[in-house]
Rosetta silent file (secondary structure, phi, psi, omega in degrees, C-alpha in Angstrom):
SEQUENCE: MKKRIMLTLLLSSVFLVFGCVADGKSNKKSYEPPLGKPMNQSEIIKDLSMRENISFREAELKLFPNAEKLEEENQFRIISGTPEKATGPSDYLTDLGKIYFYTLTTSSQNFRAIKQILYASYIPNNQVFSGSLQYCLTDSNKIHYTLNGALYDGDRFTTSGIGKANLYEATFLNFNVPTESSCDQSIFIDKDICY
SCORE:     score description
SCORE:     0.000 S_00000001
   1 L     0.000  -45.932 -179.052   15.752   65.936   93.579 S_00000001
   2 H   -61.939  -38.859  178.731   11.989   66.178   93.692 S_00000001
   3 H   -66.495  -36.688  177.907   11.946   64.509   97.101 S_00000001
   4 H   -62.953  -43.823  178.256   14.564   66.930   98.412 S_00000001
   5 H   -63.434  -43.734  178.448   12.509   69.943   97.328 S_00000001
   6 H   -62.817  -42.032  178.755    9.368   68.465   98.886 S_00000001
   7 H   -65.097  -42.056  176.681   11.229   67.782  102.158 S_00000001
   8 H   -58.699  -46.874  179.415   12.624   71.348  102.194 S_00000001
   9 H   -62.139  -46.427 -178.574    9.130   72.786  101.658 S_00000001
  10 H   -61.268  -47.203 -178.259    7.650   70.586  104.385 S_00000001
  11 H   -65.450  -40.771  178.119   10.369   71.537  106.944 S_00000001
  12 H   -65.232  -36.208  179.863   10.122   75.205  106.155 S_00000001
  13 H   -72.159  -34.907  176.592    6.348   75.238  106.548 S_00000001
  14 H   -66.470  -41.136  176.569    6.618   73.357  109.911 S_00000001
  15 H   -59.631  -43.979 -179.331    9.172   75.937  111.063 S_00000001
  16 H   -65.762  -42.157 -179.826    6.893   78.787  110.043 S_00000001
  17 H   -65.556  -52.178 -175.176    3.830   77.264  111.780 S_00000001
  18 H   -85.454  -19.582  177.158    5.554   76.311  115.039 S_00000001
  19 H   -69.246  -31.962 -178.947    8.135   79.053  115.107 S_00000001
  20 H   -77.508  -24.016 -177.070    5.499   81.759  115.479 S_00000001
  21 L  -123.889   37.022 -175.710    3.721   80.113  118.438 S_00000001
  22 L   -60.635  -35.533 -178.653    6.579   78.310  120.149 S_00000001
  23 L   -90.155    2.446  176.805    5.644   79.612  123.603 S_00000001
  24 L    80.930    2.190 -179.353    1.956   78.811  123.177 S_00000001
  25 L  -115.633  149.449  173.791    0.999   82.544  123.442 S_00000001
  26 L   -74.586  151.951 -178.369   -0.026   84.979  120.836 S_00000001
  27 L   -70.620  117.547  175.324    2.501   87.723  120.194 S_00000001
  28 L   -91.761  116.388 -179.689    1.533   90.778  122.197 S_00000001
  29 L  -139.942  158.637  175.486    2.877   93.821  120.445 S_00000001
  30 L   -68.135  148.858 -175.542    2.042   97.470  120.153 S_00000001
  31 L  -116.142  153.932  175.099   -0.113   98.074  117.125 S_00000001
  32 L  -104.347  105.958 -179.792   -0.216  100.771  114.511 S_00000001
  33 L   -69.168  156.607  176.679   -3.863  101.619  113.932 S_00000001
  34 L   -68.677  137.249 -179.063   -4.854  102.530  110.407 S_00000001
  35 E   -77.112  130.206  177.609   -4.584  106.256  109.948 S_00000001
  36 L   -70.689  161.648  175.342   -7.831  107.925  109.103 S_00000001
  37 L   -76.747  152.065  177.949   -8.134  110.238  106.239 S_00000001
  38 L   -61.342  142.449 -178.187   -7.958  113.982  106.936 S_00000001
  39 E  -131.655  160.105  173.863  -11.391  115.338  107.714 S_00000001
  40 L   -94.094  179.433 -172.929  -12.937  118.745  108.146 S_00000001
  41 H   -63.426  -42.984  179.610  -14.782  119.909  111.235 S_00000001
  42 H   -67.797  -30.023  178.600  -18.250  118.890  110.057 S_00000001
  43 H   -70.626  -37.860  179.592  -17.095  115.490  108.930 S_00000001
  44 H   -72.322  -31.418  177.814  -15.524  114.629  112.342 S_00000001
  45 H   -66.146  -44.853  178.020  -18.727  115.852  114.095 S_00000001
  46 H   -60.737  -38.423 -178.845  -20.835  113.602  111.818 S_00000001
  47 H   -65.350  -48.967  179.747  -18.621  110.606  112.536 S_00000001
  48 H   -63.880  -37.605  174.135  -18.983  110.973  116.313 S_00000001
  49 H   -55.791  -45.655 -178.061  -22.732  111.494  115.912 S_00000001
  50 H   -72.476  -40.925 -178.157  -23.060  108.214  113.992 S_00000001
  51 H   -67.077  -42.729 -176.857  -20.746  106.183  116.294 S_00000001
  52 H   -97.584    4.947  177.610  -22.394  107.153  119.531 S_00000001
  53 L    55.847   50.834  177.101  -25.928  107.429  118.075 S_00000001
  54 L  -124.796  168.190 -179.871  -26.378  111.054  119.183 S_00000001
  55 L   -70.884  162.082  177.206  -27.531  114.194  117.402 S_00000001
  56 H   -55.999  -47.292 -176.944  -25.159  116.315  115.316 S_00000001
  57 H   -63.826  -40.462  178.092  -25.465  119.109  117.916 S_00000001
  58 H   -65.916  -40.102  176.503  -24.631  116.776  120.847 S_00000001
  59 H   -62.544  -43.765  176.647  -21.537  115.524  118.981 S_00000001
  60 H   -58.202  -44.235  177.005  -20.501  119.073  118.224 S_00000001
  61 H   -61.793  -33.696  179.057  -20.722  119.993  121.904 S_00000001
  62 H   -72.907  -39.397 -179.588  -18.593  117.040  122.873 S_00000001
  63 H   -80.322  -39.180 -176.183  -15.877  117.853  120.341 S_00000001
  64 L  -131.258   73.432 -173.321  -16.070  121.643  120.531 S_00000001
  65 L   -61.937  -24.519 -178.941  -17.676  122.569  123.882 S_00000001
  66 L   -96.495   17.523  179.372  -16.964  126.313  123.517 S_00000001
  67 L    53.854   33.752 -178.400  -18.555  126.394  120.025 S_00000001
  68 L   -78.408  143.041  174.068  -15.216  127.297  118.505 S_00000001
  69 L  -108.386  113.410 -179.263  -14.813  127.277  114.731 S_00000001
  70 L   -85.090  165.842 -178.192  -11.269  126.350  113.868 S_00000001
  71 L   -64.710  149.646 -174.571   -9.340  127.467  110.877 S_00000001
  72 L   -62.880  -28.578 -176.849  -10.056  125.646  107.639 S_00000001
  73 L   -77.286   -1.772  177.625   -6.450  124.464  107.202 S_00000001
  74 L   -71.001  145.995  176.347   -6.603  122.332  110.375 S_00000001
  75 E  -108.931  129.962  171.639   -6.693  118.567  109.805 S_00000001
  76 E  -106.267  142.487  176.579   -8.856  116.354  111.942 S_00000001
  77 E  -142.334  150.354  173.528   -8.243  112.634  112.105 S_00000001
  78 E  -103.516  121.522 -179.904   -9.693  109.734  113.933 S_00000001
  79 E  -108.208  122.124 -178.216   -6.979  107.481  115.353 S_00000001
  80 E  -121.898  157.563  176.338   -8.386  104.121  116.334 S_00000001
  81 E  -150.034  171.065  179.503   -7.225  100.969  118.029 S_00000001
  82 L  -116.530  107.200  176.988   -8.556   97.712  119.358 S_00000001
  83 L   -67.433  139.478 -176.670   -8.286   97.125  123.070 S_00000001
  84 E  -129.703  144.820  178.516   -7.508   93.460  123.724 S_00000001
  85 E  -124.635  135.776  174.664   -7.614   91.338  126.845 S_00000001
  86 E   -71.924  126.140 -179.116   -5.673   88.118  127.475 S_00000001
  87 E  -127.221  149.172  174.315   -8.135   85.344  128.261 S_00000001
  88 L    76.418  175.918 -177.502   -7.727   81.766  129.371 S_00000001
  89 L   -67.326  -22.642 -178.518   -4.624   79.863  130.368 S_00000001
  90 L   -95.847    3.400  175.934   -2.949   80.384  127.031 S_00000001
  91 L    57.887   38.428  170.992   -3.352   84.193  127.049 S_00000001
  92 E   -67.703  146.253 -177.881   -4.999   84.455  123.645 S_00000001
  93 E   -86.475  135.448  177.985   -6.140   88.023  122.972 S_00000001
  94 E  -109.092  130.856  178.942   -9.849   88.798  122.876 S_00000001
  95 E   -71.672  125.085 -176.230  -11.049   91.780  120.878 S_00000001
  96 L  -108.468   21.541  177.797  -12.962   94.177  123.213 S_00000001
  97 L   106.340 -149.252 -175.821  -14.347   96.578  120.526 S_00000001
  98 E  -134.564  145.500  173.865  -12.848   99.800  119.232 S_00000001
  99 E  -119.237  136.790 -177.612  -11.494  102.952  120.830 S_00000001
 100 E  -123.594  130.992  176.402  -11.512  106.160  118.821 S_00000001
 101 E  -111.300  117.969  177.467   -9.475  109.294  119.467 S_00000001
 102 E   -89.125  113.495 -169.431  -10.755  112.405  117.678 S_00000001
 103 E  -123.834  155.498  169.451   -7.672  114.512  117.059 S_00000001
 104 E  -104.113  119.756 -171.756   -6.469  117.786  115.652 S_00000001
 105 E  -124.076  167.987  174.115   -3.338  116.996  113.621 S_00000001
 106 E  -138.769  153.781  176.745   -0.725  118.679  111.452 S_00000001
 107 E  -157.838  153.349  173.024    1.497  117.338  108.766 S_00000001
 108 L  -138.935 -160.389 -174.270    4.040  118.409  106.206 S_00000001
 109 L   -49.870  -63.750 -176.381    6.402  116.562  103.837 S_00000001
 110 L  -118.150   24.510 -176.852    8.199  114.284  106.305 S_00000001
 111 L  -138.663  139.991  171.642    6.533  115.303  109.564 S_00000001
 112 E  -147.825  151.591 -175.690    3.183  114.625  111.189 S_00000001
 113 E  -157.618  153.865  171.603    1.966  115.250  114.695 S_00000001
 114 E   -92.941  124.583  175.260   -1.070  115.258  116.921 S_00000001
 115 E   -85.269  -38.175 -173.350   -1.699  118.761  118.224 S_00000001
 116 E  -159.755  144.236  170.645   -4.613  117.940  120.494 S_00000001
 117 E   -93.410  125.523 -179.345   -7.004  115.138  121.449 S_00000001
 118 E   -88.286  -35.962 -172.561  -10.503  116.599  121.161 S_00000001
 119 E  -169.800  157.852  173.563  -12.501  113.665  122.448 S_00000001
 120 E  -133.422  153.185  178.887  -12.324  109.854  122.842 S_00000001
 121 E  -141.152  138.978  177.961  -14.948  107.215  122.450 S_00000001
 122 E  -121.500  122.607 -179.053  -14.994  103.546  123.329 S_00000001
 123 E  -118.558   99.492  179.061  -17.432  101.244  121.561 S_00000001
 124 L   -71.187  162.694  178.222  -17.423   97.694  122.935 S_00000001
 125 L   -74.392  112.608  174.493  -18.685   94.762  120.868 S_00000001
 126 L    50.228   31.810  176.305  -22.499   94.436  121.430 S_00000001
 127 L  -146.475 -178.208  171.655  -22.207   95.701  124.970 S_00000001
 128 E  -123.509  153.482 -177.733  -21.813   98.916  126.969 S_00000001
 129 E  -106.545  136.069  170.860  -18.895  100.049  129.084 S_00000001
 130 E  -124.801  119.670 -178.794  -19.136  101.428  132.566 S_00000001
 131 E   157.042 -155.572 -176.739  -15.926  102.830  133.997 S_00000001
 132 E  -121.514  145.645  170.748  -13.210  105.348  133.155 S_00000001
 133 E  -118.415  114.264  177.663  -11.063  106.033  130.139 S_00000001
 134 E  -110.004  141.104 -177.908   -7.959  108.051  130.997 S_00000001
 135 E  -151.220  154.496 -174.763   -5.671  109.203  128.284 S_00000001
 136 E  -144.969  139.100  175.547   -2.632  111.385  127.720 S_00000001
 137 E   -87.564   86.734 -172.926   -0.900  112.797  124.637 S_00000001
 138 E   -70.538  -28.108  165.335    2.567  111.622  125.805 S_00000001
 139 E  -154.543  178.832 -172.033    4.304  112.981  122.716 S_00000001
 140 L   -70.403   -1.179 -179.734    3.184  114.343  119.391 S_00000001
 141 L  -130.753    9.398 -178.266    2.922  110.828  117.923 S_00000001
 142 E  -141.122  131.307  170.470    1.732  108.699  120.894 S_00000001
 143 E  -111.434  127.049  173.955   -1.441  108.461  122.940 S_00000001
 144 E  -104.467  135.138 -179.666   -1.327  106.452  126.110 S_00000001
 145 E  -137.285  153.393  175.354   -4.642  105.259  127.514 S_00000001
 146 E  -127.350  123.421  178.491   -6.044  103.273  130.427 S_00000001
 147 E  -109.403  115.977 -174.264   -9.424  101.645  130.233 S_00000001
 148 E  -136.016  116.535 -178.863  -10.754  100.524  133.644 S_00000001
 149 E   167.839 -147.166 -177.148  -14.246   99.248  134.304 S_00000001
 150 E  -142.220  153.036  174.718  -16.677   96.546  133.264 S_00000001
 151 E   -98.995  137.742 -176.510  -18.730   95.502  130.232 S_00000001
 152 E  -126.953  152.507  170.485  -22.458   95.138  130.619 S_00000001
 153 L   -71.610  141.522 -178.290  -25.266   93.783  128.505 S_00000001
 154 L   139.650 -176.462 -177.466  -27.296   96.609  127.097 S_00000001
 155 L  -143.123    5.472 -177.187  -27.083   99.410  124.567 S_00000001
 156 L  -121.876  140.217  175.316  -27.354  102.755  126.478 S_00000001
 157 L  -152.912  162.063  173.852  -24.649  104.744  128.249 S_00000001
 158 E  -126.043  155.119 -179.680  -23.789  108.265  129.240 S_00000001
 159 E  -121.494  150.639  172.087  -20.426  110.060  129.336 S_00000001
 160 E  -148.591  161.157 -178.983  -19.009  112.774  131.551 S_00000001
 161 E   126.030 -173.618  179.855  -15.607  114.298  131.977 S_00000001
 162 E  -105.757  123.573 -174.794  -13.135  116.452  130.154 S_00000001
 163 L   -86.392  -33.457 -170.907  -12.411  115.329  126.630 S_00000001
 164 L   -77.667  142.761  174.127   -9.582  117.615  125.515 S_00000001
 165 E  -147.890  124.128  173.196   -5.850  116.942  126.081 S_00000001
 166 E   -88.239  177.858  177.452   -2.989  118.983  124.718 S_00000001
 167 E   -53.734  132.106  178.705    0.594  117.703  124.524 S_00000001
 168 L    66.658   14.879  175.492    1.750  116.211  127.826 S_00000001
 169 L  -105.866  144.920  175.834   -1.718  116.614  129.344 S_00000001
 170 E  -110.195  151.683  175.852   -3.850  113.821  130.776 S_00000001
 171 E  -149.920 -177.662 -176.223   -7.635  113.753  130.936 S_00000001
 172 E  -152.296  157.329  170.727  -10.453  111.341  131.520 S_00000001
 173 E  -132.268  138.455  176.334  -13.955  110.356  130.555 S_00000001
 174 E  -107.305  134.147  177.893  -16.413  108.438  132.709 S_00000001
 175 E  -113.127  126.297 -176.477  -18.842  106.074  131.076 S_00000001
 176 E  -123.424  138.565  173.676  -21.961  105.138  133.004 S_00000001
 177 L   -89.601  118.855 -175.056  -24.701  102.573  132.339 S_00000001
 178 L   -68.149  -26.405  179.045  -27.982  104.303  133.325 S_00000001
 179 L  -121.759  159.198 -179.415  -29.805  101.168  134.312 S_00000001
 180 L   -72.730  124.310  176.586  -28.677   98.085  136.162 S_00000001
 181 L  -124.377  168.782  177.416  -27.572   95.452  133.736 S_00000001
 182 L   -79.639  130.339  179.729  -25.795   92.194  134.194 S_00000001
 183 E   -76.026  127.641 -179.780  -22.009   92.533  134.240 S_00000001
 184 E   -89.528  -47.615 -179.611  -20.329   90.413  131.628 S_00000001
 185 E  -161.289  148.491  173.494  -16.628   90.987  132.406 S_00000001
 186 E   -85.602  146.740  175.894  -14.253   93.371  134.187 S_00000001
 187 E  -136.529  147.353  171.870  -11.546   94.951  132.069 S_00000001
 188 E  -140.529  112.157 -177.147   -8.286   96.785  132.654 S_00000001
 189 E  -123.987  130.547  177.955   -6.365   97.865  129.550 S_00000001
 190 E  -132.040  107.448 -171.273   -3.181  100.025  129.668 S_00000001
 191 E  -144.492  166.475  171.752   -1.812  100.710  126.157 S_00000001
 192 E  -113.844  145.397  170.169   -0.158  103.076  123.698 S_00000001
 193 E  -122.044  126.420 -178.992   -1.428  104.016  120.263 S_00000001
 194 E  -101.885  139.764  177.838    1.142  105.454  117.855 S_00000001
 195 L   -92.009    0.000    0.000    0.263  107.890  115.034 S_00000001
């Protein structure tokens, strides 16, 4: 009896290990990023300021270029995801940093929605990105984005473009490396993030 139990445990563990990677590739699936906590207007400005290492005023102008003060009942959330690139012959996914969407959201008992994307930021791992980030609020719970460019060694970059996108609108941001740096790798990511 004891041998039968041990054999069953051994076979089930072999199935679990090999069943998940039978094709030799990691499972590529859409991901659900962790939902950020509701924030007020000054908290979301402070977050962008810290992430991009800019002043509070510069972050405020990126999120709210017309110096608008929104109603207190509005909820702001940061929706984040991890762009990944398949590398090598086995197509294992490589983490390319974090992308952050600063959003205006609404929610009630059984309903939640993104009203507007205020701004987006891409922070690669120990590098800087030069290229474009295009994104669209395809429905009230999904952001589609395309990241196209290259990663460089360095720590300084500038952004330009239009950050805001309402429902069914597309927009873009350009990221530029101000000085010539050595290019580490080209990237092209086309993904959805669900809220």
